[in-house]
């Protein structure tokens, strides 16, 4: 069984020690919740490292569950207009033993727990696929600059000094899980810089793939960017896919990554020893 680690949802940067106000990164965790379902369907075991109260696999389709309840004349409660509910519940129960939920909220909690999780996975080697899709803040307020109590509006305009968040990806690649297949995401709103930013990330951190996407079209199109001048590949969700039953781009993303991960494992499992191939 291959292992998959997903990191989803947006981080929160608190503006006070006793936090009332905060800076939130945009994310409901849709991509993570959907991708988890498709990784489980491919036989992976998944650690779902997610923002607390973000969308979760299977239950993500039932946010307004209460609105779909009705009461019969006999006083019994019925579920209406949820034709796939029994299917999703059955699938979840079948896969539950391969799915572990670990929540986070604050940015510092995310960074700490991410390192701990990946450290525990070090011995699993290339069987591990790290899927870094969380919306992680690039900026935060240094601990020593945080006021203890709620910022008061009577003090007038608020000026914040934000510092750059230390990048953990380089440590993951070089020290913590150097044998894992690591994928990160690059979200932009300006199409003209997306490819360059994705390629810059690959060159800087040396991991296995960056999936670039635009905020405006993230549900319909993504681009895979690889190291070593391997050609980029764009994946779209089109009408012909929908007609074949593929309704979410995450299904195509996961299908592509599973193929890449299998090739990665095969290549790393061959060790040249005196002209012979040794497998471990």
PDB file of C-alpha atoms in Angstrom, residues 26-231:
ATOM      1  CA  UNK A  26      -8.395  31.983   1.051  1.00  0.00           C
ATOM      2  CA  UNK A  27      -9.310  28.289   0.986  1.00  0.00           C
ATOM      3  CA  UNK A  28     -12.296  26.115   1.806  1.00  0.00           C
ATOM      4  CA  UNK A  29     -10.250  22.947   1.321  1.00  0.00           C
ATOM      5  CA  UNK A  30     -12.271  21.800  -1.694  1.00  0.00           C
ATOM      6  CA  UNK A  31      -9.266  20.535  -3.637  1.00  0.00           C
ATOM      7  CA  UNK A  32      -7.951  18.626  -0.673  1.00  0.00           C
ATOM      8  CA  UNK A  33     -11.223  16.975   0.223  1.00  0.00           C
ATOM      9  CA  UNK A  34     -11.903  15.947  -3.374  1.00  0.00           C
ATOM     10  CA  UNK A  35      -8.342  14.731  -3.980  1.00  0.00           C
ATOM     11  CA  UNK A  36      -8.474  12.600  -0.847  1.00  0.00           C
ATOM     12  CA  UNK A  37     -11.434  10.665  -2.204  1.00  0.00           C
ATOM     13  CA  UNK A  38      -9.605   9.913  -5.443  1.00  0.00           C
ATOM     14  CA  UNK A  39      -6.358   8.904  -3.687  1.00  0.00           C
ATOM     15  CA  UNK A  40      -8.317   6.530  -1.460  1.00  0.00           C
ATOM     16  CA  UNK A  41      -9.997   5.085  -4.551  1.00  0.00           C
ATOM     17  CA  UNK A  42      -6.509   4.388  -5.935  1.00  0.00           C
ATOM     18  CA  UNK A  43      -5.574   2.371  -2.841  1.00  0.00           C
ATOM     19  CA  UNK A  44      -3.555   4.980  -0.945  1.00  0.00           C
ATOM     20  CA  UNK A  45      -3.608   5.466   2.809  1.00  0.00           C
ATOM     21  CA  UNK A  46      -4.082   9.160   3.547  1.00  0.00           C
ATOM     22  CA  UNK A  47      -3.173  11.511   6.366  1.00  0.00           C
ATOM     23  CA  UNK A  48      -5.586  14.399   5.858  1.00  0.00           C
ATOM     24  CA  UNK A  49      -3.814  17.356   7.504  1.00  0.00           C
ATOM     25  CA  UNK A  50      -6.504  19.995   7.250  1.00  0.00           C
ATOM     26  CA  UNK A  51      -7.691  23.342   8.503  1.00  0.00           C
ATOM     27  CA  UNK A  52     -10.215  22.877  11.267  1.00  0.00           C
ATOM     28  CA  UNK A  53     -13.767  23.216   9.912  1.00  0.00           C
ATOM     29  CA  UNK A  54     -12.617  23.054   6.281  1.00  0.00           C
ATOM     30  CA  UNK A  55     -14.370  20.753   3.823  1.00  0.00           C
ATOM     31  CA  UNK A  56     -13.763  17.054   4.376  1.00  0.00           C
ATOM     32  CA  UNK A  57     -13.884  14.069   2.028  1.00  0.00           C
ATOM     33  CA  UNK A  58     -17.326  12.621   1.338  1.00  0.00           C
ATOM     34  CA  UNK A  59     -19.174  14.966   3.704  1.00  0.00           C
ATOM     35  CA  UNK A  60     -18.179  17.985   1.570  1.00  0.00           C
ATOM     36  CA  UNK A  61     -21.274  17.509  -0.601  1.00  0.00           C
ATOM     37  CA  UNK A  62     -23.669  17.828   2.335  1.00  0.00           C
ATOM     38  CA  UNK A  63     -23.028  21.246   3.843  1.00  0.00           C
ATOM     39  CA  UNK A  64     -26.741  22.109   3.945  1.00  0.00           C
ATOM     40  CA  UNK A  65     -27.860  18.734   5.204  1.00  0.00           C
ATOM     41  CA  UNK A  66     -30.535  20.160   7.517  1.00  0.00           C
ATOM     42  CA  UNK A  67     -32.284  21.774   4.543  1.00  0.00           C
ATOM     43  CA  UNK A  68     -32.700  18.333   2.982  1.00  0.00           C
ATOM     44  CA  UNK A  69     -34.640  16.858   5.879  1.00  0.00           C
ATOM     45  CA  UNK A  70     -38.392  16.538   5.881  1.00  0.00           C
ATOM     46  CA  UNK A  71     -40.963  15.206   8.330  1.00  0.00           C
ATOM     47  CA  UNK A  72     -43.672  12.823   7.173  1.00  0.00           C
ATOM     48  CA  UNK A  73     -47.259  12.861   8.383  1.00  0.00           C
ATOM     49  CA  UNK A  74     -46.306  10.013  10.708  1.00  0.00           C
ATOM     50  CA  UNK A  75     -43.603  12.159  12.318  1.00  0.00           C
ATOM     51  CA  UNK A  76     -40.632  10.354  10.763  1.00  0.00           C
ATOM     52  CA  UNK A  77     -37.639  12.275   9.407  1.00  0.00           C
ATOM     53  CA  UNK A  78     -36.770  11.662   5.752  1.00  0.00           C
ATOM     54  CA  UNK A  79     -33.797  12.734   3.655  1.00  0.00           C
ATOM     55  CA  UNK A  80     -34.796  14.291   0.331  1.00  0.00           C
ATOM     56  CA  UNK A  81     -32.842  15.228  -2.811  1.00  0.00           C
ATOM     57  CA  UNK A  82     -29.591  13.518  -1.804  1.00  0.00           C
ATOM     58  CA  UNK A  83     -29.540  10.565  -4.230  1.00  0.00           C
ATOM     59  CA  UNK A  84     -25.839   9.751  -3.662  1.00  0.00           C
ATOM     60  CA  UNK A  85     -25.834   9.911   0.125  1.00  0.00           C
ATOM     61  CA  UNK A  86     -25.909   6.140   0.702  1.00  0.00           C
ATOM     62  CA  UNK A  87     -23.107   5.676  -1.840  1.00  0.00           C
ATOM     63  CA  UNK A  88     -20.894   8.291  -0.173  1.00  0.00           C
ATOM     64  CA  UNK A  89     -21.526   6.978   3.332  1.00  0.00           C
ATOM     65  CA  UNK A  90     -20.727   3.417   2.221  1.00  0.00           C
ATOM     66  CA  UNK A  91     -17.543   4.539   0.453  1.00  0.00           C
ATOM     67  CA  UNK A  92     -16.415   6.500   3.500  1.00  0.00           C
ATOM     68  CA  UNK A  93     -17.016   3.557   5.836  1.00  0.00           C
ATOM     69  CA  UNK A  94     -15.123   1.258   3.475  1.00  0.00           C
ATOM     70  CA  UNK A  95     -12.099   3.584   3.344  1.00  0.00           C
ATOM     71  CA  UNK A  96     -12.141   4.913   6.914  1.00  0.00           C
ATOM     72  CA  UNK A  97      -9.351   2.589   8.092  1.00  0.00           C
ATOM     73  CA  UNK A  98      -6.985   4.214   5.563  1.00  0.00           C
ATOM     74  CA  UNK A  99      -7.871   7.809   6.435  1.00  0.00           C
ATOM     75  CA  UNK A 100      -6.492   9.814   9.368  1.00  0.00           C
ATOM     76  CA  UNK A 101      -7.642  13.373  10.122  1.00  0.00           C
ATOM     77  CA  UNK A 102      -5.214  15.836  11.750  1.00  0.00           C
ATOM     78  CA  UNK A 103      -6.492  19.432  12.117  1.00  0.00           C
ATOM     79  CA  UNK A 104      -4.633  22.735  12.289  1.00  0.00           C
ATOM     80  CA  UNK A 105      -5.638  26.391  12.596  1.00  0.00           C
ATOM     81  CA  UNK A 106      -2.699  28.709  13.211  1.00  0.00           C
ATOM     82  CA  UNK A 107       0.236  29.152  10.852  1.00  0.00           C
ATOM     83  CA  UNK A 108       2.805  28.160  13.481  1.00  0.00           C
ATOM     84  CA  UNK A 109       0.792  25.035  14.291  1.00  0.00           C
ATOM     85  CA  UNK A 110       0.709  24.094  10.602  1.00  0.00           C
ATOM     86  CA  UNK A 111       4.478  24.509  10.184  1.00  0.00           C
ATOM     87  CA  UNK A 112       5.305  22.589  13.360  1.00  0.00           C
ATOM     88  CA  UNK A 113       2.911  19.709  12.752  1.00  0.00           C
ATOM     89  CA  UNK A 114       3.863  19.425   9.084  1.00  0.00           C
ATOM     90  CA  UNK A 115       7.490  18.884  10.064  1.00  0.00           C
ATOM     91  CA  UNK A 116       6.524  16.352  12.744  1.00  0.00           C
ATOM     92  CA  UNK A 117       4.309  14.381  10.349  1.00  0.00           C
ATOM     93  CA  UNK A 118       6.951  14.303   7.631  1.00  0.00           C
ATOM     94  CA  UNK A 119       9.667  13.324  10.113  1.00  0.00           C
ATOM     95  CA  UNK A 120       7.571  10.305  11.100  1.00  0.00           C
ATOM     96  CA  UNK A 121       7.302   9.366   7.421  1.00  0.00           C
ATOM     97  CA  UNK A 122      11.037   9.489   6.736  1.00  0.00           C
ATOM     98  CA  UNK A 123      11.503   5.705   6.886  1.00  0.00           C
ATOM     99  CA  UNK A 124       8.729   5.089   4.353  1.00  0.00           C
ATOM    100  CA  UNK A 125      10.982   6.389   1.577  1.00  0.00           C
ATOM    101  CA  UNK A 126       9.602   6.736  -1.953  1.00  0.00           C
ATOM    102  CA  UNK A 127       6.245   5.166  -1.072  1.00  0.00           C
ATOM    103  CA  UNK A 128       5.245   8.529   0.403  1.00  0.00           C
ATOM    104  CA  UNK A 129       3.605  11.188  -1.740  1.00  0.00           C
ATOM    105  CA  UNK A 130       3.471  14.638  -0.131  1.00  0.00           C
ATOM    106  CA  UNK A 131       0.685  16.774  -1.636  1.00  0.00           C
ATOM    107  CA  UNK A 132       1.131  20.332  -0.385  1.00  0.00           C
ATOM    108  CA  UNK A 133      -2.101  22.069  -1.316  1.00  0.00           C
ATOM    109  CA  UNK A 134      -2.745  24.092   1.834  1.00  0.00           C
ATOM    110  CA  UNK A 135      -3.105  27.854   1.406  1.00  0.00           C
ATOM    111  CA  UNK A 136      -0.143  28.869   3.562  1.00  0.00           C
ATOM    112  CA  UNK A 137       0.404  32.509   4.410  1.00  0.00           C
ATOM    113  CA  UNK A 138       3.580  34.135   3.078  1.00  0.00           C
ATOM    114  CA  UNK A 139       3.534  36.717   5.882  1.00  0.00           C
ATOM    115  CA  UNK A 140       3.037  36.734   9.637  1.00  0.00           C
ATOM    116  CA  UNK A 141       3.508  38.918  12.705  1.00  0.00           C
ATOM    117  CA  UNK A 142       6.550  38.118  14.834  1.00  0.00           C
ATOM    118  CA  UNK A 143       5.629  36.823  18.286  1.00  0.00           C
ATOM    119  CA  UNK A 144       7.408  39.685  20.052  1.00  0.00           C
ATOM    120  CA  UNK A 145       5.322  42.207  18.101  1.00  0.00           C
ATOM    121  CA  UNK A 146       1.953  40.715  19.004  1.00  0.00           C
ATOM    122  CA  UNK A 147      -0.135  42.693  21.502  1.00  0.00           C
ATOM    123  CA  UNK A 148      -1.443  40.570  24.352  1.00  0.00           C
ATOM    124  CA  UNK A 149      -5.040  41.694  24.125  1.00  0.00           C
ATOM    125  CA  UNK A 150      -7.531  42.715  21.444  1.00  0.00           C
ATOM    126  CA  UNK A 151      -6.433  45.612  19.242  1.00  0.00           C
ATOM    127  CA  UNK A 152      -8.657  48.596  20.040  1.00  0.00           C
ATOM    128  CA  UNK A 153     -10.268  50.609  17.236  1.00  0.00           C
ATOM    129  CA  UNK A 154     -10.211  53.764  19.375  1.00  0.00           C
ATOM    130  CA  UNK A 155      -6.448  53.865  18.856  1.00  0.00           C
ATOM    131  CA  UNK A 156      -7.035  54.912  15.240  1.00  0.00           C
ATOM    132  CA  UNK A 157      -5.567  53.490  12.052  1.00  0.00           C
ATOM    133  CA  UNK A 158      -3.830  50.147  12.342  1.00  0.00           C
ATOM    134  CA  UNK A 159      -0.370  49.676  10.882  1.00  0.00           C
ATOM    135  CA  UNK A 160       1.047  46.170  10.657  1.00  0.00           C
ATOM    136  CA  UNK A 161       4.614  45.056  10.065  1.00  0.00           C
ATOM    137  CA  UNK A 162       4.508  41.616   8.466  1.00  0.00           C
ATOM    138  CA  UNK A 163       7.548  39.346   8.218  1.00  0.00           C
ATOM    139  CA  UNK A 164       8.165  36.621   5.656  1.00  0.00           C
ATOM    140  CA  UNK A 165       7.233  33.114   6.752  1.00  0.00           C
ATOM    141  CA  UNK A 166      10.237  30.736   6.834  1.00  0.00           C
ATOM    142  CA  UNK A 167       9.993  28.270   3.951  1.00  0.00           C
ATOM    143  CA  UNK A 168       9.825  24.652   5.103  1.00  0.00           C
ATOM    144  CA  UNK A 169       9.727  23.050   1.655  1.00  0.00           C
ATOM    145  CA  UNK A 170      13.490  23.135   1.179  1.00  0.00           C
ATOM    146  CA  UNK A 171      14.022  21.276   4.469  1.00  0.00           C
ATOM    147  CA  UNK A 172      11.438  18.682   3.489  1.00  0.00           C
ATOM    148  CA  UNK A 173      13.173  18.018   0.181  1.00  0.00           C
ATOM    149  CA  UNK A 174      16.750  18.010   1.430  1.00  0.00           C
ATOM    150  CA  UNK A 175      16.572  16.637   4.975  1.00  0.00           C
ATOM    151  CA  UNK A 176      13.229  15.450   6.298  1.00  0.00           C
ATOM    152  CA  UNK A 177      11.724  13.309   3.509  1.00  0.00           C
ATOM    153  CA  UNK A 178      14.355  13.389   0.736  1.00  0.00           C
ATOM    154  CA  UNK A 179      13.112  10.131  -0.826  1.00  0.00           C
ATOM    155  CA  UNK A 180       9.432  11.100  -0.950  1.00  0.00           C
ATOM    156  CA  UNK A 181       7.578  12.284  -4.035  1.00  0.00           C
ATOM    157  CA  UNK A 182       6.758  15.900  -3.188  1.00  0.00           C
ATOM    158  CA  UNK A 183       4.189  18.027  -4.990  1.00  0.00           C
ATOM    159  CA  UNK A 184       3.400  21.659  -4.243  1.00  0.00           C
ATOM    160  CA  UNK A 185       0.838  24.069  -5.641  1.00  0.00           C
ATOM    161  CA  UNK A 186       1.286  27.577  -6.981  1.00  0.00           C
ATOM    162  CA  UNK A 187      -1.824  29.756  -7.039  1.00  0.00           C
ATOM    163  CA  UNK A 188      -1.782  33.078  -8.863  1.00  0.00           C
ATOM    164  CA  UNK A 189      -4.292  35.579 -10.202  1.00  0.00           C
ATOM    165  CA  UNK A 190      -2.038  36.852 -13.009  1.00  0.00           C
ATOM    166  CA  UNK A 191      -1.679  34.320 -15.822  1.00  0.00           C
ATOM    167  CA  UNK A 192       1.413  36.060 -17.205  1.00  0.00           C
ATOM    168  CA  UNK A 193       3.526  35.125 -14.163  1.00  0.00           C
ATOM    169  CA  UNK A 194       2.109  31.695 -13.265  1.00  0.00           C
ATOM    170  CA  UNK A 195       4.523  29.519 -15.243  1.00  0.00           C
ATOM    171  CA  UNK A 196       7.554  31.544 -14.197  1.00  0.00           C
ATOM    172  CA  UNK A 197       6.628  31.357 -10.514  1.00  0.00           C
ATOM    173  CA  UNK A 198       6.056  27.588 -10.763  1.00  0.00           C
ATOM    174  CA  UNK A 199       9.382  27.045 -12.549  1.00  0.00           C
ATOM    175  CA  UNK A 200      11.169  29.251 -10.020  1.00  0.00           C
ATOM    176  CA  UNK A 201       9.781  27.094  -7.193  1.00  0.00           C
ATOM    177  CA  UNK A 202      10.992  23.880  -8.868  1.00  0.00           C
ATOM    178  CA  UNK A 203      14.466  25.329  -9.385  1.00  0.00           C
ATOM    179  CA  UNK A 204      14.682  26.702  -5.847  1.00  0.00           C
ATOM    180  CA  UNK A 205      13.442  23.694  -3.896  1.00  0.00           C
ATOM    181  CA  UNK A 206      14.214  20.770  -6.209  1.00  0.00           C
ATOM    182  CA  UNK A 207      11.064  18.763  -5.532  1.00  0.00           C
ATOM    183  CA  UNK A 208       9.180  16.592  -8.001  1.00  0.00           C
ATOM    184  CA  UNK A 209       6.353  18.729  -9.349  1.00  0.00           C
ATOM    185  CA  UNK A 210       4.555  22.036  -9.023  1.00  0.00           C
ATOM    186  CA  UNK A 211       0.899  22.258  -9.996  1.00  0.00           C
ATOM    187  CA  UNK A 212       0.138  25.776 -11.156  1.00  0.00           C
ATOM    188  CA  UNK A 213      -3.382  27.138 -11.151  1.00  0.00           C
ATOM    189  CA  UNK A 214      -5.175  30.460 -11.501  1.00  0.00           C
ATOM    190  CA  UNK A 215      -7.716  31.575  -8.940  1.00  0.00           C
ATOM    191  CA  UNK A 216     -10.228  32.268 -11.687  1.00  0.00           C
ATOM    192  CA  UNK A 217      -9.929  28.878 -13.448  1.00  0.00           C
ATOM    193  CA  UNK A 218      -8.579  26.550 -10.747  1.00  0.00           C
ATOM    194  CA  UNK A 219     -11.572  24.196 -11.021  1.00  0.00           C
ATOM    195  CA  UNK A 220     -11.163  23.741 -14.770  1.00  0.00           C
ATOM    196  CA  UNK A 221      -7.452  23.925 -15.596  1.00  0.00           C
ATOM    197  CA  UNK A 222      -4.045  23.272 -14.008  1.00  0.00           C
ATOM    198  CA  UNK A 223      -0.519  22.999 -15.352  1.00  0.00           C
ATOM    199  CA  UNK A 224       2.083  20.463 -14.169  1.00  0.00           C
ATOM    200  CA  UNK A 225       5.624  21.834 -14.022  1.00  0.00           C
ATOM    201  CA  UNK A 226       8.579  19.468 -13.585  1.00  0.00           C
ATOM    202  CA  UNK A 227      12.340  19.755 -12.958  1.00  0.00           C
ATOM    203  CA  UNK A 228      15.145  18.908 -15.388  1.00  0.00           C
ATOM    204  CA  UNK A 229      13.488  20.588 -18.383  1.00  0.00           C
ATOM    205  CA  UNK A 230      10.745  17.973 -18.546  1.00  0.00           C
ATOM    206  CA  UNK A 231       7.903  19.484 -20.624  1.00  0.00           C
TER     207      UNK A 231
END
